[in-house]
Amino acid sequence: MHDRAPVCVLQVCYAGGMIETGNRDELAFLLVASLVVLAFVAHLHGPGLSSVERLAMLGAVGGALEGEGASEMGEVLEELPIPVCPFVQSSDIRVFEFGDEPLRGVYGPLEFSKQITLLPGTYTVRAFSYDQAHGREHKVAKEYEQWYLDIYLTGTKLATLGPTRDLADGLTLTRSFDTFTDSLALPNGANEIIVRHAHPMRRDNSVVPRCVVFERQ
């Protein structure tokens, strides 16, 4: 059998299963194009290439393409760090957290409730919200990412605060610190709070109500 010269297509060379690549950023495109051309070469030479050789040529391209795709996909699916609540609890500051599940317009959940204990007094009420996702930085029309805070005592609504400010667009991670009020009077205290989406009939407007803080004056 005569030695066969390497087959070079679009600056990607294949010889005995070895692959030499140039610019890594163009590798995915080059491999796809090479796969098509090599399939044509295998068909054109017909009897000149055994079925095993044809499969080896195509397998080399397919395996390299799969490896490159897995690498790129791993970068895309890398987990994003979860923001933590920035408030610190003390004797006069009560912090209530709601986890990291977002409120979602239309699809829900539309609200979360939490049993609490607030002593009688006058409070400054603040909130921390965020939203983040791969690809969010490319979306410029994610509106209505806002929520209200309802305050209850034994089933009776005492106040509704908010909504929070709409979160900024064009960012993978966007955060908001809101001061609802600095003079919430609770003469008998409170024992439940509910965070609820401000625009339940709007789409594409997820927001995480990470935590709320009550500071007694």
Coordinates of N, CA and C in Angstrom, one line a residue:
M1 N 0.9 -1.2 0.0 CA 0.0 0.0 0.0 C 0.9 1.2 0.0
H2 N 0.6 2.2 -0.8 CA 1.3 3.4 -0.9 C 0.9 4.4 0.2
D3 N 1.9 5.1 0.7 CA 1.6 6.1 1.8 C 0.7 7.2 1.2
R4 N -0.3 7.6 1.9 CA -1.2 8.6 1.4 C -0.9 9.9 2.1
A5 N -0.8 11.0 1.3 CA -0.4 12.3 1.8 C -1.6 12.8 2.7
P6 N -1.3 13.7 3.7 CA -2.3 14.2 4.5 C -3.4 15.0 3.7
V7 N -4.6 14.8 4.1 CA -5.7 15.6 3.5 C -5.9 16.9 4.2
C8 N -5.7 18.0 3.5 CA -5.8 19.3 4.2 C -7.0 20.1 3.6
V9 N -7.9 20.5 4.5 CA -9.1 21.2 4.1 C -9.2 22.4 5.0
L10 N -9.2 23.6 4.4 CA -9.4 24.9 5.1 C -8.5 25.0 6.3
Q11 N -7.2 24.6 6.1 CA -6.1 24.7 7.1 C -6.2 23.7 8.2
V12 N -7.1 22.7 8.1 CA -7.1 21.7 9.1 C -6.7 20.4 8.4
C13 N -5.6 19.7 8.9 CA -5.0 18.6 8.2 C -5.3 17.3 9.0
Y14 N -5.5 16.3 8.3 CA -5.8 15.0 8.9 C -4.8 13.9 8.3
A15 N -4.1 13.3 9.1 CA -3.1 12.3 8.6 C -3.0 11.2 9.7
G16 N -3.4 10.0 9.4 CA -3.3 8.9 10.4 C -4.1 9.2 11.7
G17 N -5.2 10.0 11.5 CA -6.0 10.3 12.7 C -5.5 11.5 13.5
M18 N -4.4 12.1 13.1 CA -3.8 13.3 13.8 C -4.5 14.6 13.3
I19 N -4.8 15.5 14.1 CA -5.5 16.8 13.8 C -4.6 17.9 14.2
E20 N -4.2 18.8 13.3 CA -3.5 20.0 13.6 C -4.4 21.2 13.4
T21 N -4.6 22.0 14.4 CA -5.5 23.1 14.3 C -4.8 24.5 14.3
G22 N -5.4 25.5 13.7 CA -4.9 26.8 13.7 C -5.5 27.6 14.8
N23 N -6.3 28.6 14.4 CA -7.0 29.5 15.3 C -8.1 28.7 16.1
R24 N -8.0 28.6 17.4 CA -9.0 27.8 18.1 C -10.4 28.4 18.0
D25 N -10.5 29.7 17.9 CA -11.8 30.4 17.8 C -12.6 30.0 16.6
E26 N -11.8 29.5 15.5 CA -12.5 29.2 14.3 C -12.6 27.6 14.1
L27 N -12.2 26.9 15.2 CA -12.2 25.4 15.0 C -13.5 24.8 14.8
A28 N -14.5 25.3 15.5 CA -15.8 24.7 15.3 C -16.3 24.8 13.9
F29 N -16.2 26.0 13.3 CA -16.6 26.2 11.9 C -15.8 25.4 11.0
L30 N -14.4 25.3 11.1 CA -13.6 24.6 10.2 C -13.9 23.1 10.3
L31 N -14.2 22.6 11.5 CA -14.4 21.1 11.6 C -15.7 20.8 10.9
V32 N -16.7 21.6 11.0 CA -18.0 21.3 10.3 C -17.8 21.3 8.8
A33 N -17.1 22.3 8.3 CA -16.8 22.4 6.9 C -16.0 21.2 6.4
S34 N -15.0 20.8 7.3 CA -14.1 19.7 6.9 C -14.9 18.4 6.9
L35 N -15.9 18.2 7.8 CA -16.7 17.0 7.9 C -17.4 16.8 6.6
V36 N -18.0 17.9 6.0 CA -18.7 17.8 4.8 C -17.8 17.5 3.6
V37 N -16.6 18.1 3.6 CA -15.7 17.9 2.5 C -15.1 16.5 2.5
L38 N -14.8 16.0 3.7 CA -14.2 14.7 3.8 C -15.2 13.6 3.5
A39 N -16.5 13.9 3.8 CA -17.5 12.9 3.4 C -17.6 12.8 1.9
F40 N -17.4 14.0 1.2 CA -17.4 14.0 -0.2 C -16.2 13.3 -0.8
V41 N -15.0 13.5 -0.2 CA -13.8 12.8 -0.6 C -13.9 11.3 -0.5
A42 N -14.5 10.9 0.6 CA -14.6 9.4 0.8 C -15.6 8.8 -0.2
H43 N -16.6 9.6 -0.6 CA -17.5 9.1 -1.6 C -16.9 9.1 -3.0
L44 N -16.1 10.2 -3.3 CA -15.4 10.3 -4.6 C -14.4 9.3 -4.9
H45 N -13.6 8.9 -3.9 CA -12.5 7.9 -4.1 C -13.1 6.5 -4.1
G46 N -14.3 6.3 -3.6 CA -14.9 5.0 -3.7 C -14.0 3.9 -3.3
P47 N -13.7 3.0 -4.3 CA -12.9 1.8 -4.0 C -11.5 2.1 -3.5
G48 N -11.0 3.4 -3.8 CA -9.7 3.7 -3.4 C -9.5 3.8 -1.9
L49 N -10.6 3.9 -1.1 CA -10.6 4.0 0.3 C -11.5 2.8 0.8
S50 N -10.9 2.1 1.8 CA -11.7 1.0 2.4 C -12.8 1.6 3.3
S51 N -13.8 0.9 3.6 CA -14.8 1.4 4.5 C -14.3 1.8 5.8
V52 N -13.3 1.0 6.3 CA -12.6 1.3 7.6 C -11.9 2.6 7.5
E53 N -11.2 2.9 6.4 CA -10.5 4.2 6.3 C -11.5 5.4 6.2
R54 N -12.6 5.2 5.5 CA -13.6 6.2 5.4 C -14.2 6.5 6.8
L55 N -14.5 5.5 7.5 CA -15.0 5.7 8.8 C -14.0 6.4 9.8
A56 N -12.7 6.0 9.6 CA -11.7 6.6 10.5 C -11.6 8.1 10.2
M57 N -11.6 8.5 8.9 CA -11.5 9.9 8.5 C -12.7 10.7 9.1
L58 N -13.9 10.2 9.0 CA -15.1 10.8 9.5 C -15.1 10.8 11.0
G59 N -14.6 9.7 11.6 CA -14.6 9.6 13.0 C -13.7 10.6 13.7
A60 N -12.5 10.9 13.0 CA -11.6 11.8 13.5 C -12.2 13.2 13.6
V61 N -12.9 13.6 12.6 CA -13.5 14.9 12.5 C -14.6 15.0 13.6
G62 N -15.5 14.0 13.6 CA -16.6 14.0 14.5 C -16.2 14.0 16.0
G63 N -15.1 13.2 16.3 CA -14.6 13.2 17.7 C -14.1 14.5 18.1
A64 N -13.3 15.2 17.2 CA -12.7 16.5 17.5 C -13.8 17.5 17.7
L65 N -14.8 17.4 16.8 CA -15.9 18.4 16.9 C -16.7 18.2 18.2
E66 N -16.9 17.0 18.6 CA -17.6 16.7 19.8 C -16.9 17.2 21.0
G67 N -15.5 17.0 21.0 CA -14.7 17.5 22.1 C -14.8 19.0 22.2
E68 N -14.7 19.7 21.1 CA -14.7 21.2 21.1 C -16.1 21.7 21.6
G69 N -17.1 21.0 21.1 CA -18.5 21.4 21.5 C -18.7 21.3 23.0
A70 N -18.1 20.2 23.6 CA -18.3 20.0 25.0 C -17.6 21.0 25.8
S71 N -16.4 21.4 25.3 CA -15.6 22.5 26.0 C -16.4 23.8 26.0
E72 N -16.9 24.2 24.8 CA -17.7 25.4 24.7 C -18.9 25.3 25.6
M73 N -19.6 24.2 25.5 CA -20.9 24.1 26.3 C -20.6 24.2 27.8
G74 N -19.4 23.6 28.2 CA -19.0 23.7 29.6 C -18.9 25.1 30.1
E75 N -18.3 26.0 29.2 CA -18.2 27.4 29.5 C -19.5 28.1 29.6
V76 N -20.5 27.7 28.7 CA -21.8 28.4 28.7 C -22.6 28.0 30.0
L77 N -22.5 26.7 30.4 CA -23.3 26.2 31.5 C -22.6 26.4 32.8
E78 N -21.5 27.0 32.9 CA -20.9 27.2 34.2 C -21.8 27.9 35.2
E79 N -21.9 27.4 36.4 CA -22.9 28.0 37.4 C -22.5 29.4 37.8
L80 N -23.5 30.2 37.9 CA -23.3 31.6 38.4 C -23.4 31.6 39.9
P81 N -22.5 32.4 40.5 CA -22.6 32.5 42.0 C -23.9 33.2 42.4
I82 N -24.5 32.7 43.5 CA -25.7 33.2 44.0 C -25.5 34.4 45.0
P83 N -26.1 35.5 44.7 CA -25.9 36.7 45.6 C -26.4 36.4 47.0
V84 N -25.7 36.9 48.0 CA -26.2 36.7 49.4 C -26.9 38.0 49.9
C85 N -27.7 37.8 50.9 CA -28.4 38.9 51.5 C -27.3 39.8 52.2
P86 N -27.3 41.1 51.9 CA -26.2 42.0 52.4 C -26.5 42.5 53.8
F87 N -27.7 42.3 54.3 CA -28.1 42.8 55.6 C -27.7 41.9 56.8
V88 N -27.3 42.5 57.9 CA -26.9 41.8 59.1 C -27.9 42.0 60.2
Q89 N -28.3 40.9 60.8 CA -29.3 41.0 61.9 C -28.7 41.4 63.2
S90 N -29.5 42.1 64.0 CA -29.1 42.5 65.3 C -30.3 42.6 66.2
S91 N -30.2 43.2 67.4 CA -31.3 43.3 68.3 C -32.4 44.2 67.7
D92 N -32.0 45.2 67.0 CA -33.0 46.2 66.4 C -33.2 46.0 64.9
I93 N -32.5 45.0 64.3 CA -32.6 44.8 62.9 C -33.0 43.4 62.7
R94 N -34.2 43.2 62.1 CA -34.7 41.8 61.7 C -34.6 41.6 60.2
V95 N -33.9 40.5 59.9 CA -33.7 40.2 58.4 C -34.5 38.9 58.1
F96 N -35.3 39.0 57.1 CA -36.1 37.8 56.6 C -35.7 37.5 55.2
E97 N -35.3 36.3 55.0 CA -34.8 35.9 53.7 C -35.9 35.0 53.0
F98 N -35.9 35.1 51.6 CA -36.8 34.3 50.8 C -36.2 33.3 49.9
G99 N -34.9 33.1 50.1 CA -34.2 32.1 49.2 C -33.9 32.7 47.8
D100 N -33.7 31.8 46.9 CA -33.3 32.2 45.5 C -34.2 31.8 44.4
E101 N -35.4 31.5 44.7 CA -36.4 31.2 43.7 C -37.0 32.5 43.2
P102 N -37.1 32.7 41.9 CA -37.6 34.0 41.4 C -39.1 34.0 41.4
L103 N -39.7 35.2 41.6 CA -41.1 35.4 41.2 C -41.2 35.6 39.7
R104 N -42.2 35.0 39.0 CA -42.3 35.1 37.6 C -43.7 35.5 37.2
G105 N -43.8 36.6 36.4 CA -45.1 37.0 35.9 C -45.6 35.9 35.0
V106 N -47.0 35.8 35.0 CA -47.7 34.8 34.2 C -47.5 33.4 34.6
Y107 N -46.2 32.9 34.6 CA -46.0 31.5 34.9 C -45.9 31.2 36.4
G108 N -45.6 32.2 37.2 CA -45.4 32.0 38.6 C -44.2 31.3 39.0
P109 N -43.9 31.2 40.3 CA -44.8 31.6 41.4 C -45.0 33.1 41.4
L110 N -46.2 33.6 41.9 CA -46.5 35.0 41.9 C -46.2 35.6 43.3
E111 N -46.1 34.8 44.3 CA -45.9 35.3 45.6 C -45.3 34.3 46.6
F112 N -44.6 34.7 47.6 CA -44.1 33.9 48.7 C -44.5 34.5 50.0
S113 N -44.9 33.7 51.0 CA -45.2 34.2 52.3 C -44.2 33.7 53.4
K114 N -44.1 34.4 54.5 CA -43.2 34.0 55.5 C -43.8 34.4 56.9
Q115 N -43.8 33.5 57.8 CA -44.2 33.8 59.2 C -43.0 34.5 59.9
I116 N -43.3 35.6 60.6 CA -42.3 36.4 61.2 C -42.7 36.8 62.6
T117 N -41.9 37.5 63.3 CA -42.2 38.1 64.6 C -41.6 39.5 64.6
L118 N -42.5 40.5 64.6 CA -42.0 41.9 64.7 C -42.7 42.5 66.0
L119 N -41.9 43.1 66.8 CA -42.4 43.7 68.0 C -43.0 45.1 67.6
P120 N -43.9 45.6 68.5 CA -44.5 46.9 68.2 C -43.4 48.0 68.1
G121 N -43.6 48.9 67.2 CA -42.6 50.0 67.0 C -42.8 50.6 65.6
T122 N -41.8 51.5 65.3 CA -41.8 52.2 64.0 C -40.5 51.7 63.3
Y123 N -40.6 51.4 62.0 CA -39.6 50.7 61.3 C -39.2 51.4 60.0
T124 N -37.9 51.3 59.7 CA -37.4 51.5 58.4 C -37.3 50.1 57.7
V125 N -37.9 50.1 56.5 CA -38.0 48.8 55.8 C -37.2 48.9 54.5
R126 N -36.3 47.9 54.3 CA -35.5 47.9 53.1 C -35.6 46.5 52.4
A127 N -35.1 46.4 51.2 CA -35.2 45.2 50.5 C -34.0 45.0 49.5
F128 N -33.6 43.8 49.3 CA -32.6 43.4 48.3 C -33.2 42.5 47.3
S129 N -33.0 42.8 46.0 CA -33.6 42.0 44.9 C -32.4 41.8 43.9
Y130 N -32.6 40.7 43.1 CA -31.7 40.5 42.0 C -32.3 39.6 40.9
D131 N -31.6 39.6 39.8 CA -31.9 38.7 38.7 C -30.7 38.4 38.0
Q132 N -30.4 37.1 37.6 CA -29.2 36.8 36.8 C -29.5 35.6 36.0
A133 N -28.8 35.5 34.8 CA -28.9 34.4 33.9 C -27.9 34.5 32.8
H134 N -27.4 33.4 32.3 CA -26.5 33.4 31.1 C -27.3 34.0 30.0
G135 N -26.8 34.9 29.3 CA -27.5 35.5 28.1 C -28.3 36.7 28.5
R136 N -28.5 37.0 29.8 CA -29.3 38.1 30.2 C -28.7 39.4 29.7
E137 N -27.4 39.4 29.6 CA -26.7 40.7 29.2 C -27.1 41.1 27.7
H138 N -27.7 40.2 27.0 CA -28.1 40.5 25.6 C -29.5 40.9 25.5
K139 N -30.2 40.9 26.6 CA -31.7 41.3 26.6 C -31.8 42.7 27.1
V140 N -32.4 43.5 26.3 CA -32.5 44.9 26.6 C -34.0 45.4 26.9
A141 N -34.9 44.4 27.0 CA -36.3 44.8 27.2 C -36.9 43.9 28.3
K142 N -36.1 43.6 29.3 CA -36.7 42.8 30.4 C -37.3 43.8 31.4
E143 N -38.5 44.2 31.2 CA -39.2 45.2 32.0 C -40.1 44.5 33.1
Y144 N -40.5 45.3 34.1 CA -41.5 44.9 35.1 C -40.9 43.9 36.1
E145 N -39.6 43.9 36.3 CA -39.0 43.0 37.3 C -39.1 43.7 38.7
Q146 N -40.3 43.7 39.3 CA -40.6 44.4 40.5 C -41.6 43.6 41.4
W147 N -41.6 43.9 42.7 CA -42.5 43.2 43.6 C -42.9 44.2 44.7
Y148 N -44.0 43.7 45.4 CA -44.6 44.4 46.5 C -44.3 43.6 47.8
L149 N -44.4 44.3 48.9 CA -44.3 43.7 50.2 C -45.6 44.0 51.0
D150 N -46.3 42.9 51.4 CA -47.5 43.1 52.2 C -47.2 42.6 53.6
I151 N -47.7 43.4 54.6 CA -47.4 43.1 56.0 C -48.7 42.8 56.7
Y152 N -48.8 41.7 57.5 CA -50.0 41.2 58.1 C -49.8 41.0 59.6
L153 N -50.9 41.1 60.3 CA -51.0 40.7 61.7 C -52.3 39.8 61.9
T154 N -52.1 38.5 62.2 CA -53.2 37.6 62.3 C -54.2 37.7 61.2
G155 N -53.7 37.7 60.0 CA -54.6 37.6 58.8 C -55.1 39.0 58.3
T156 N -54.8 40.1 59.1 CA -55.3 41.4 58.7 C -54.1 42.1 58.0
K157 N -54.3 42.6 56.8 CA -53.2 43.4 56.1 C -53.1 44.7 56.8
L158 N -51.8 45.0 57.2 CA -51.5 46.3 57.9 C -51.0 47.3 56.9
A159 N -50.2 46.9 55.9 CA -49.6 47.8 54.9 C -49.1 47.1 53.7
T160 N -49.1 47.8 52.6 CA -48.4 47.4 51.4 C -47.3 48.3 51.0
L161 N -46.1 47.8 50.8 CA -45.0 48.7 50.5 C -44.5 48.3 49.1
G162 N -43.9 49.3 48.4 CA -43.4 49.1 47.1 C -44.2 49.8 46.0
P163 N -43.9 49.4 44.8 CA -43.1 48.3 44.4 C -41.6 48.6 44.4
T164 N -40.7 47.6 44.3 CA -39.3 47.9 44.2 C -39.0 48.5 42.8
R165 N -37.8 49.0 42.6 CA -37.5 49.6 41.3 C -37.3 48.5 40.3
D166 N -37.5 48.8 39.0 CA -37.3 47.8 38.0 C -35.8 47.5 37.9
L167 N -35.5 46.3 37.7 CA -34.1 45.9 37.6 C -33.5 46.4 36.3
A168 N -32.2 46.7 36.3 CA -31.5 47.1 35.1 C -31.3 46.0 34.1
D169 N -31.4 46.4 32.8 CA -31.3 45.4 31.7 C -29.8 45.4 31.2
G170 N -29.5 44.4 30.4 CA -28.2 44.4 29.7 C -27.1 43.9 30.6
L171 N -27.4 43.2 31.7 CA -26.4 42.7 32.7 C -26.7 41.2 33.0
T172 N -25.6 40.4 33.1 CA -25.8 39.0 33.5 C -26.4 39.0 34.9
L173 N -25.9 39.8 35.8 CA -26.4 39.9 37.2 C -26.8 41.4 37.4
T174 N -28.0 41.6 37.8 CA -28.4 42.9 38.2 C -29.1 42.9 39.6
R175 N -28.8 43.9 40.4 CA -29.2 44.0 41.8 C -29.9 45.3 42.1
S176 N -30.7 45.3 43.1 CA -31.4 46.5 43.5 C -31.6 46.5 45.0
F177 N -31.2 47.7 45.6 CA -31.4 47.9 47.0 C -32.5 49.0 47.1
D178 N -33.6 48.7 47.8 CA -34.7 49.6 47.9 C -35.0 49.9 49.4
T179 N -35.3 51.2 49.6 CA -35.8 51.6 50.9 C -37.3 51.9 50.7
F180 N -38.2 51.0 51.3 CA -39.6 51.2 51.1 C -40.1 52.4 51.9
T181 N -39.7 52.5 53.1 CA -40.1 53.6 54.0 C -39.2 53.7 55.2
D182 N -39.2 54.8 55.8 CA -38.4 55.0 57.1 C -39.4 55.3 58.2
S183 N -40.7 55.1 58.0 CA -41.6 55.4 59.1 C -42.8 54.5 59.1
L184 N -42.6 53.2 59.1 CA -43.7 52.2 59.1 C -44.1 52.0 60.6
A185 N -45.3 52.4 60.9 CA -45.8 52.3 62.3 C -46.5 50.9 62.5
L186 N -46.0 50.1 63.4 CA -46.7 48.8 63.7 C -46.9 48.8 65.2
P187 N -48.0 49.4 65.7 CA -48.3 49.6 67.1 C -48.5 48.2 67.8
N188 N -48.9 47.2 67.1 CA -49.1 45.9 67.6 C -48.2 44.8 67.1
G189 N -47.2 45.3 66.3 CA -46.3 44.4 65.7 C -46.9 43.7 64.4
A190 N -46.2 42.7 64.0 CA -46.7 41.9 62.8 C -46.2 40.5 62.9
N191 N -46.9 39.6 62.2 CA -46.5 38.2 62.2 C -46.5 37.5 60.9
E192 N -46.6 38.2 59.8 CA -46.5 37.6 58.5 C -46.2 38.6 57.4
I193 N -45.3 38.3 56.5 CA -45.1 39.1 55.3 C -45.2 38.3 54.0
I194 N -45.7 39.0 53.0 CA -45.8 38.3 51.7 C -45.1 39.2 50.6
V195 N -44.3 38.6 49.8 CA -43.7 39.3 48.7 C -44.5 38.8 47.5
R196 N -44.9 39.7 46.6 CA -45.7 39.3 45.4 C -45.3 40.1 44.2
H197 N -45.4 39.5 43.1 CA -45.0 40.1 41.8 C -45.9 41.3 41.6
A198 N -45.2 42.4 41.1 CA -46.0 43.6 40.9 C -46.7 43.6 39.5
H199 N -46.3 42.7 38.6 CA -46.9 42.7 37.3 C -47.2 41.2 36.9
P200 N -48.2 40.6 37.6 CA -48.4 39.1 37.4 C -48.8 38.8 35.9
M201 N -49.3 39.7 35.1 CA -49.7 39.4 33.8 C -48.6 39.7 32.7
R202 N -47.4 40.0 33.1 CA -46.4 40.3 32.2 C -45.4 39.1 32.1
R203 N -44.9 39.0 30.9 CA -44.0 37.9 30.6 C -42.5 38.3 30.7
D204 N -41.6 37.4 30.9 CA -40.2 37.6 30.8 C -39.8 38.7 31.8
N205 N -40.2 38.5 33.1 CA -39.9 39.5 34.1 C -39.6 38.9 35.5
S206 N -38.7 37.9 35.5 CA -38.4 37.2 36.7 C -37.6 38.1 37.6
V207 N -37.8 38.0 38.9 CA -37.1 38.8 39.9 C -37.0 38.0 41.2
V208 N -35.8 38.0 41.8 CA -35.7 37.3 43.1 C -35.8 38.2 44.3
P209 N -36.8 38.1 45.1 CA -36.9 39.0 46.3 C -36.0 38.3 47.4
R210 N -34.7 38.6 47.4 CA -33.8 37.8 48.2 C -34.1 38.0 49.7
C211 N -34.3 39.2 50.1 CA -34.5 39.4 51.6 C -35.1 40.8 51.8
V212 N -35.7 41.0 53.0 CA -36.2 42.2 53.5 C -35.7 42.4 54.9
V213 N -35.6 43.7 55.3 CA -35.0 44.0 56.6 C -35.9 45.1 57.3
F214 N -36.2 44.9 58.5 CA -36.9 45.8 59.4 C -36.0 46.3 60.4
E215 N -35.8 47.6 60.4 CA -34.9 48.3 61.5 C -35.8 49.1 62.4
R216 N -35.9 48.7 63.6 CA -36.7 49.5 64.6 C -36.0 50.7 65.0
Q217 N -36.8 51.8 65.0 CA -36.2 53.1 65.4 C -36.3 53.4 66.9

